[in-house]
Short mmCIF file of C-alpha atoms in Angstrom, two decimals:
data_model
loop_
_atom_site.label_atom_id
_atom_site.label_comp_id
_atom_site.label_asym_id
_atom_site.label_seq_id
_atom_site.Cartn_x
_atom_site.Cartn_y
_atom_site.Cartn_z
CA ASP A 8 121.59 -8.67 130.56
CA ALA A 9 120.24 -5.65 128.78
CA LYS A 10 118.35 -5.96 125.94
CA THR A 11 119.43 -3.15 123.74
CA THR A 12 122.27 -2.60 121.42
CA GLN A 13 123.83 0.68 120.69
CA PRO A 14 126.97 1.97 119.66
CA THR A 15 129.82 2.69 121.55
CA SER A 16 130.26 5.72 121.24
CA MET A 17 129.65 9.02 119.22
CA ASP A 18 130.60 12.95 118.66
CA CYS A 19 128.53 15.83 118.32
CA ALA A 20 129.37 19.46 117.49
CA GLU A 21 128.34 21.69 119.93
CA GLY A 22 125.47 23.25 119.10
CA ARG A 23 124.18 20.59 116.71
CA ALA A 24 121.32 17.97 116.97
CA ALA A 25 122.70 14.83 118.53
CA ASN A 26 120.76 11.82 117.44
CA LEU A 27 121.38 8.90 119.96
CA PRO A 28 120.24 5.38 118.24
CA CYS A 29 118.99 2.35 120.22
CA ASN A 30 118.02 -1.21 118.62
CA HIS A 31 114.87 -2.54 120.73
CA SER A 32 115.36 -6.47 118.77
CA THR A 33 113.21 -8.30 121.54
CA ILE A 34 111.24 -5.19 123.17
CA SER A 35 107.61 -6.73 124.42
CA GLY A 36 104.32 -4.85 123.60
CA ASN A 37 104.07 -3.67 127.80
CA GLU A 38 107.53 -2.59 128.02
CA TYR A 39 108.51 1.07 127.59
CA VAL A 40 111.53 3.08 126.12
CA TYR A 41 113.26 4.27 128.69
CA TRP A 42 116.28 6.66 128.12
CA TYR A 43 118.92 7.87 131.04
CA ARG A 44 122.37 9.51 130.93
CA GLN A 45 125.05 9.25 133.02
CA ILE A 46 127.79 12.35 133.31
CA HIS A 47 131.10 10.79 134.75
CA SER A 48 130.23 8.73 137.67
CA GLN A 49 127.15 10.71 138.82
CA GLY A 50 124.06 9.25 139.81
CA PRO A 51 121.90 8.04 136.13
CA GLN A 52 119.65 11.17 135.21
CA TYR A 53 116.38 10.16 133.76
CA ILE A 54 116.02 11.71 130.63
CA ILE A 55 112.87 10.80 128.67
CA HIS A 56 110.53 7.60 128.09
CA GLY A 57 107.59 6.32 125.84
CA LEU A 58 105.78 3.48 124.56
CA LYS A 59 104.44 3.71 121.28
CA ASN A 60 104.08 7.56 120.48
CA ASN A 61 106.83 9.83 120.05
CA GLU A 62 107.73 12.19 122.91
CA THR A 63 108.88 15.25 123.65
CA ASN A 64 110.28 17.20 127.46
CA GLU A 65 112.30 19.78 127.60
CA MET A 66 115.53 17.94 127.63
CA ALA A 67 115.39 15.68 124.80
CA SER A 68 112.87 14.15 122.34
CA LEU A 69 112.26 10.47 121.67
CA ILE A 70 111.51 8.97 117.93
CA ILE A 71 110.34 5.55 118.20
CA THR A 72 109.71 3.51 115.08
CA GLU A 73 106.05 1.81 114.43
CA ASP A 74 107.23 -1.69 114.85
CA ARG A 75 108.97 -0.27 117.71
CA LYS A 76 112.17 -2.31 117.42
CA SER A 77 114.35 0.91 117.04
CA SER A 78 114.66 4.45 118.62
CA THR A 79 115.98 7.34 118.89
CA LEU A 80 117.05 9.83 121.30
CA ILE A 81 117.26 13.75 120.05
CA LEU A 82 118.70 16.35 121.88
CA PRO A 83 118.20 19.23 119.70
CA HIS A 84 121.15 21.69 120.28
CA ALA A 85 124.09 19.84 122.36
CA THR A 86 126.14 21.75 124.73
CA LEU A 87 129.26 20.69 126.13
CA ARG A 88 127.58 19.27 129.47
CA ASP A 89 125.93 17.03 127.83
CA THR A 90 128.47 15.00 127.15
CA ALA A 91 127.68 11.70 128.95
CA VAL A 92 127.02 8.17 128.44
CA TYR A 93 123.38 7.49 127.41
CA TYR A 94 121.50 4.69 128.18
CA CYS A 95 118.48 3.15 126.31
CA ILE A 96 116.48 0.55 128.34
CA ASP A 97 113.28 -1.68 128.11
CA ARG A 98 111.38 -1.88 131.18
CA ASN A 99 107.79 -2.96 131.65
CA SER A 100 104.84 -0.77 133.44
CA GLY A 101 105.42 -1.82 136.81
CA ASN A 102 108.06 -0.68 139.22
CA THR A 103 110.75 -3.24 138.08
CA PRO A 104 114.61 -2.52 138.27
CA LEU A 105 116.57 -0.69 135.30
CA VAL A 106 118.59 -3.25 133.69
CA PHE A 107 121.75 -1.03 131.89
CA GLY A 108 124.02 -1.84 129.91
CA LYS A 109 127.02 -0.28 128.31
CA GLY A 110 125.27 2.73 126.65
CA THR A 111 126.69 4.70 124.31
CA ARG A 112 129.36 7.48 125.33
CA LEU A 113 128.56 10.90 123.96
CA SER A 114 131.06 13.35 122.92
CA VAL A 115 130.06 16.95 122.63
CA ILE A 116 132.96 19.07 120.75
CA ALA A 117 133.58 22.81 120.81
CA GLU B 25 112.66 19.56 142.03
CA PRO B 26 112.35 16.43 144.82
CA GLU B 27 115.24 14.58 144.69
CA VAL B 28 117.07 10.98 146.57
CA THR B 29 120.01 12.24 148.88
CA GLN B 30 122.51 9.59 150.00
CA THR B 31 125.05 9.58 152.83
CA PRO B 32 128.09 9.45 153.18
CA SER B 33 129.13 10.62 149.63
CA HIS B 34 132.48 8.87 150.66
CA GLN B 35 133.79 6.57 152.65
CA VAL B 36 136.92 4.49 153.29
CA THR B 37 136.95 0.86 155.45
CA GLN B 38 139.20 -1.42 156.16
CA MET B 39 138.42 -5.06 154.57
CA GLY B 40 136.38 -6.93 156.99
CA GLN B 41 134.68 -3.70 158.43
CA GLU B 42 130.59 -3.20 158.64
CA VAL B 43 129.50 -0.74 156.44
CA ILE B 44 125.98 1.15 156.17
CA LEU B 45 125.17 3.32 153.25
CA ARG B 46 122.07 5.96 153.86
CA CYS B 47 119.66 6.72 151.47
CA VAL B 48 116.67 9.17 151.90
CA PRO B 49 114.35 8.47 148.88
CA ILE B 50 111.52 10.60 147.24
CA SER B 51 108.93 11.48 149.98
CA ASN B 52 105.80 10.08 148.17
CA HIS B 53 108.06 7.10 146.33
CA LEU B 54 106.98 3.36 147.26
CA TYR B 55 109.82 1.32 145.64
CA PHE B 56 113.11 1.58 146.53
CA TYR B 57 116.47 0.20 145.11
CA TRP B 58 120.45 0.09 145.25
CA TYR B 59 122.84 -0.34 142.36
CA ARG B 60 126.45 -0.36 142.25
CA GLN B 61 129.03 1.13 139.75
CA ILE B 62 132.42 -0.56 139.89
CA LEU B 63 134.88 1.97 138.45
CA GLY B 64 134.95 1.61 134.95
CA GLN B 65 132.16 -0.87 134.19
CA LYS B 66 128.17 -0.49 134.01
CA VAL B 67 125.74 0.12 136.62
CA GLU B 68 124.57 -3.12 138.00
CA PHE B 69 121.15 -3.76 140.18
CA LEU B 70 121.42 -5.24 143.65
CA VAL B 71 118.33 -4.97 144.93
CA SER B 72 114.53 -3.68 144.87
CA PHE B 73 112.27 -2.68 147.98
CA TYR B 74 108.73 -2.47 148.81
CA ASN B 75 105.91 -2.69 150.88
CA ASN B 76 108.95 -3.65 154.05
CA GLU B 77 110.26 -6.43 151.97
CA ILE B 78 112.48 -7.10 148.97
CA SER B 79 110.99 -7.91 146.06
CA GLU B 80 113.79 -8.49 143.71
CA LYS B 81 117.35 -9.04 143.98
CA SER B 82 120.41 -10.05 142.05
CA GLU B 83 123.17 -12.51 142.16
CA ILE B 84 125.44 -9.84 143.46
CA PHE B 85 123.17 -9.37 146.46
CA ASP B 86 124.68 -12.29 148.79
CA ASP B 87 124.47 -13.17 152.46
CA GLN B 88 126.88 -10.05 153.08
CA PHE B 89 124.39 -7.48 152.03
CA SER B 90 121.26 -6.24 153.69
CA VAL B 91 118.45 -3.58 152.99
CA GLU B 92 116.20 -2.08 155.98
CA ARG B 93 114.25 0.81 155.90
CA PRO B 94 114.31 1.92 159.71
CA ASP B 95 112.02 4.68 159.61
CA GLY B 96 109.64 6.15 157.49
CA SER B 97 112.31 8.10 155.54
CA ASN B 98 115.80 6.29 155.34
CA PHE B 99 116.72 3.33 153.22
CA THR B 100 119.95 1.37 154.11
CA LEU B 101 122.48 -0.78 152.49
CA LYS B 102 124.35 -2.49 154.89
CA ILE B 103 127.64 -4.67 153.94
CA ARG B 104 128.20 -6.75 156.85
CA SER B 105 132.13 -7.58 156.56
CA THR B 106 133.43 -5.68 153.46
CA LYS B 107 135.88 -7.46 151.04
CA LEU B 108 138.25 -5.36 148.36
CA GLU B 109 135.70 -6.21 145.15
CA ASP B 110 133.08 -4.15 147.16
CA SER B 111 134.66 -1.49 146.09
CA ALA B 112 132.25 0.87 144.23
CA MET B 113 129.71 3.63 143.77
CA TYR B 114 126.57 2.68 145.40
CA PHE B 115 123.53 4.43 144.21
CA CYS B 116 119.91 4.62 145.97
CA ALA B 117 116.59 5.25 143.81
CA SER B 118 113.09 5.47 144.37
CA SER B 119 110.12 5.23 141.91
CA GLY B 120 106.41 4.82 142.39
CA THR B 121 103.37 7.00 143.96
CA LEU B 122 100.20 5.82 145.33
CA GLY B 123 97.28 6.16 142.98
CA THR B 124 99.23 6.93 139.98
CA THR B 125 100.83 4.70 137.15
CA GLY B 126 104.29 7.04 137.21
CA ASN B 127 107.22 4.92 137.75
CA THR B 128 110.15 6.86 136.52
CA ILE B 129 112.95 5.54 138.58
CA TYR B 130 115.23 8.74 140.43
CA PHE B 131 118.66 7.83 141.31
CA GLY B 132 120.82 9.71 143.90
CA GLU B 133 124.71 10.66 143.30
CA GLY B 134 125.96 7.90 144.86
CA SER B 135 128.29 6.81 147.92
CA TRP B 136 131.41 6.27 146.65
CA LEU B 137 132.70 3.38 148.66
CA THR B 138 136.19 2.06 149.24
CA VAL B 139 137.57 -0.63 151.23
CA VAL B 140 141.65 -1.00 152.01
#
């Protein structure tokens, strides 16, 4: 079963920042925080991952608290195409499988 | 950008028939995975494959399932005798490049299997 907890759903106005929270209450020292999303039954799409430091790429920013018990994925300017289910996943540094939970369904509203 | 490709995109089969789903992982990846997603449910791990053998499998991956890497590029999932409850989207994925620490898993677009 998934180890993380996320809100079931969130809304965000188009053009505004979407901030998606995740709790990692049982994350261990060698586990990374991964974020994926799934747009309407397409294959899960990798977004970003991090260990301790905040990370940013062309898609999003990832903020990880100092104790690593929570993280926030930030989509800085949400568009309608960002409507999807977003998953946060704890995963160790090896090539272990991802374990998906139910994620957060983000609806971006015009 | 390199991607995982899957065929067929959609297959309809009769109960009891054998089905083979095909995947071409990203070319320099070493680890391969199959996941499934029953309509309306979460994405579930089935099996991972490395160095020509299964490295990990879930309870779902029972004796009716098998995986194979028949050549240097393809990775297949075979379902021996399909059941109605095998109807799902099946996702192939790959990760892991020799000589690097990168192990992000990348997914294909899926093969939708309908068993009638």
